[in-house]
């Protein structure tokens, strides 16, 4: 943090600011200038809140000079982190499967279909966050068991969501990757809890989360010692209503410069429309994301949730062909 | 739900839609028309997802004909609900206090100040949701004990936040009203948990929550049998960056028509700027909200969080005078 | 502008920055520091674009140290500007009337009604900006003539919109105040043109305009020598769809601190719902805005545009009573 | 428009609605139902505003059953429109050049560079819309002359912006394609004026324009008889501030389904960051847009506007190579 004093700040104002910095346990470094003075702060472990100084006299502006994140930063770790052996560096991973686990039969068909088409991970929600308490809420532990059977049958590792700190241990027993959903991106208790269990974590960006908040949420997990964190861009909320969400693909190249963690794209939730998923999946590969998560359902017309955005197995196989062709052009390995 | 068929839909299309409705356990009611047919659906307990029909042939549009909420609706309960004996009907309640519980001394001074100025409830965060894991996270149970002491000293009941399902019992033991914060508005596990404990709940609107999602979140709580739910508008996230959030005061008259639950306004978080708080507090009374939550700190310049938006005790006393004058004009009782 | 150099910037980097500043015609002022150097820029008439320096080596950050606006700033002119003899200082003005001029009869009834209820200005659109080219586009010059007749009959000065630089002279011949609509807030040619005609101007905030852009648009007008500029907050576009727009009332106290120009509130467009207009009108007075613009139509059910948000004459008269009562409490004169 | 009556609507309510429809000059078609009646409206040339009926008794909902646009719709014209001989169908066009025309030398170098790298059109702003009246506003007619010289030297047709109806004739004399900028997307007078001159038009999406408003703006131009309209997605305004705008690539596949007009992508304004442009340009090709507009400046560090987002000629040549490789995979011709 650099504190710029006003041109007409008095010596007493300056000393009060320095005293405040010392009270907070840090060191003030006076930087004299031609027309006004700045004060650099050192000794702080993490970034400081400019608000801490907002009410003092004589301050023109408090300028944060370093990014607020630390462990997830590329400055700290310049090399790409490879998560779950599949996402990051030149490796492009594909997660596919239905939105919700509905039955043994549905998961069985879906799992075989996505495996045959070349997916690396199987997804399916056993605990479902739903806007309405009257919507289907998932099969819970029964759903986890069905997922485990599908893994046994196909060899595909499974990705599934956890919504409650009390369920982390249960879900971690079944899942290969734990998903923290968009609505829980700033459920800080959950972030700490998934940071303390042994499996990799996939963190979805919140609907109104800035890139900075997204990285800070990842920092909560990594701070627990867990570096296996996969980020997922799934669309943000804007004024546009003809698409379910607005995919923020422009954030991907920026995030890749800011952090060593891999980031994948979820065009199914991002667009909410199966007809737009193939185009957005191709775009994700072309721009250099680290993977895709795509909803595939054996019979989208009868899906209990998110039918309109789910691909049929045939459509998914076609998309896989397209993205492999683009991957070879941009030097990614699928 | 009303399903409008396309003008050129075939009899087979129509029958397929009716079959789908029966599969879901509901009853299709064919409504013949001059140029095309509509199908009404009955037998559903809650509202249906239009997506359930999105992939069938021959459908022009699926039109929801009832609101998705139910228990919180004014149609179900036309009379205002009075929460915590203080919010709702003609009663306008004031919650005041510091953002975070920092120390026994700080809370003691703050509690006396807000009581003297006429507040009805004391606020203070013991568990603090912070964007950065490096920011002050609250005193946790020690903070709850300090709050309880302040209640004993002043007689003011206390409002404090709970962030984790595992802490609900603990917080409910100390608090008079449990707060669910904006970031947890769609933490559905937490909503159900606070719905099952005995104390009233204050639910803050999420930063990107629509009015419909806000009411559905309240529905999650009320569905547990808890009708003592106080809504709180605290600003939404928009493109504007000169104010911390954008207060959506225009939602207040609409929400009051839609639900019987009371709604209060939090101008401190809504504007992020102590200088704008008095004007917004006056506006909240004038438009007919059911109360206010205002941050007051004995020494805002030294606050560990949200100093820039906290009022001094003197400024708060002045605001109380202004809002009482307006309340008498609009027929509210403070 | 203050340019903060990186800690490891070389002397050559520093000299290149200073050279760049000189090339632009300004003066670099080196401000040496303990660990790094800052360069202040002087000699620039208006604010500089940080982008001018973004590609140079060795720069950590370019910090604007002054607001980009100038003539509209309170720092330049601390006293409130009174516009059209009615808006600003302690004077609270009311503009009322139908969205569009539809006929001599409609305007005649509307004008008498709003005059009787105590409005100070009559509004009505002769040139109508409509999203669809198939919607009613206004009566154009015939509408202006009808407005002039209504002024003659009631004595109320008229406010009406101009949408095209080619029409400025025509509209200025009839109108007492020229309105620049939200969609044209950054139609810079129009801003300059209305700045060069003799009548006061009302500038509406654009749907996605930041407060800074709003003030900069006003600066375009004032820079032509016209200080008679009335700002109007009419709601911004957000993700919320249950209200037509999101009224940003929290911007009002901030804007009043930043500029000497008066600002009024348009709750009709802001909420899009006649049922919410009275509450929002009361709020606008309570928080200290300088006036209101309210849509009133003799028969809202038959209005050619914006019927759902228009008040009946009776409802408007009732609102006038409410806002007068609040005005007397907060010390405004209606 | 289909009007759904409430279940308890009276015969008198129904007749009043039908009378209102007849008053508007259209034909009501009663569609009887089991529990309630719907009324279809025919005879209207364009779509109707639901607000026309909002205040009548007994109406449950007014449902628009057709899109509000007409001439730009794929239903009306299923085949792709080819604009300027280069954009649409399988033809992918590239527009490149500096943000602003600064001098004969700058344009000369830029024009040769983008031609050599394979661009099809040269861009450059002679009239510049700037947020601040103190920023560089463009060379105006001198700029147009410099553009014409660059065209003569390279053979590249030129694209340049027009901001004022009074300048349309002047700009059309020099330009090969007239650009309507984002801030003027709903400057309806300008849309009509460019629809009446002989050159093709490129229409940029407004910062807060919905897809529907974007298409309706194009409809204004096409309604004048001009079908040569090229759409351009350039990012929308959201809460995210780390990127200059949020590129809405998810709108592209949807827009291509809705309209026959071609749509290109402007990653320079969309991201505001030269480092992200190559990735977004690759994405645009992969998802099937009809072209790209990319800012290229001989010396971005000294650009008078938009330097941070401009590519150097070398970087642009590299991007051209990447997008050609992807175009061949997805079957587009560059």
XYZ file of C-alpha atoms in Angstrom, chain B residues 2 4 30-34 36 61 63-65 237-239 241, chain D residues 2 4 30-34 36 61 63-65 237-239 241:
32
model
C -49.582 -22.843 -19.750
C -48.823 -22.674 -26.106
C -56.268 -29.143 -23.367
C -57.522 -25.621 -24.183
C -58.582 -25.575 -27.864
C -58.201 -22.314 -29.793
C -59.103 -20.857 -33.174
C -53.757 -23.151 -32.121
C -43.839 -21.211 -25.584
C -45.714 -19.569 -19.941
C -45.522 -19.718 -16.135
C -48.878 -18.458 -14.876
C -23.678 -5.139 -7.846
C -23.756 -3.067 -11.006
C -21.245 -1.415 -13.335
C -17.896 1.840 -9.063
C -51.669 -13.248 -27.415
C -54.368 -14.393 -21.726
C -61.186 -14.925 -29.351
C -59.643 -18.312 -28.452
C -61.955 -20.019 -25.933
C -60.394 -22.319 -23.307
C -61.498 -24.728 -20.603
C -60.037 -19.143 -19.377
C -50.699 -11.625 -19.281
C -47.581 -12.627 -24.462
C -45.704 -11.474 -27.568
C -45.791 -14.455 -29.929
C -20.625 -3.247 -19.709
C -20.741 -5.409 -16.618
C -19.506 -5.233 -13.024
C -13.411 -3.905 -14.114
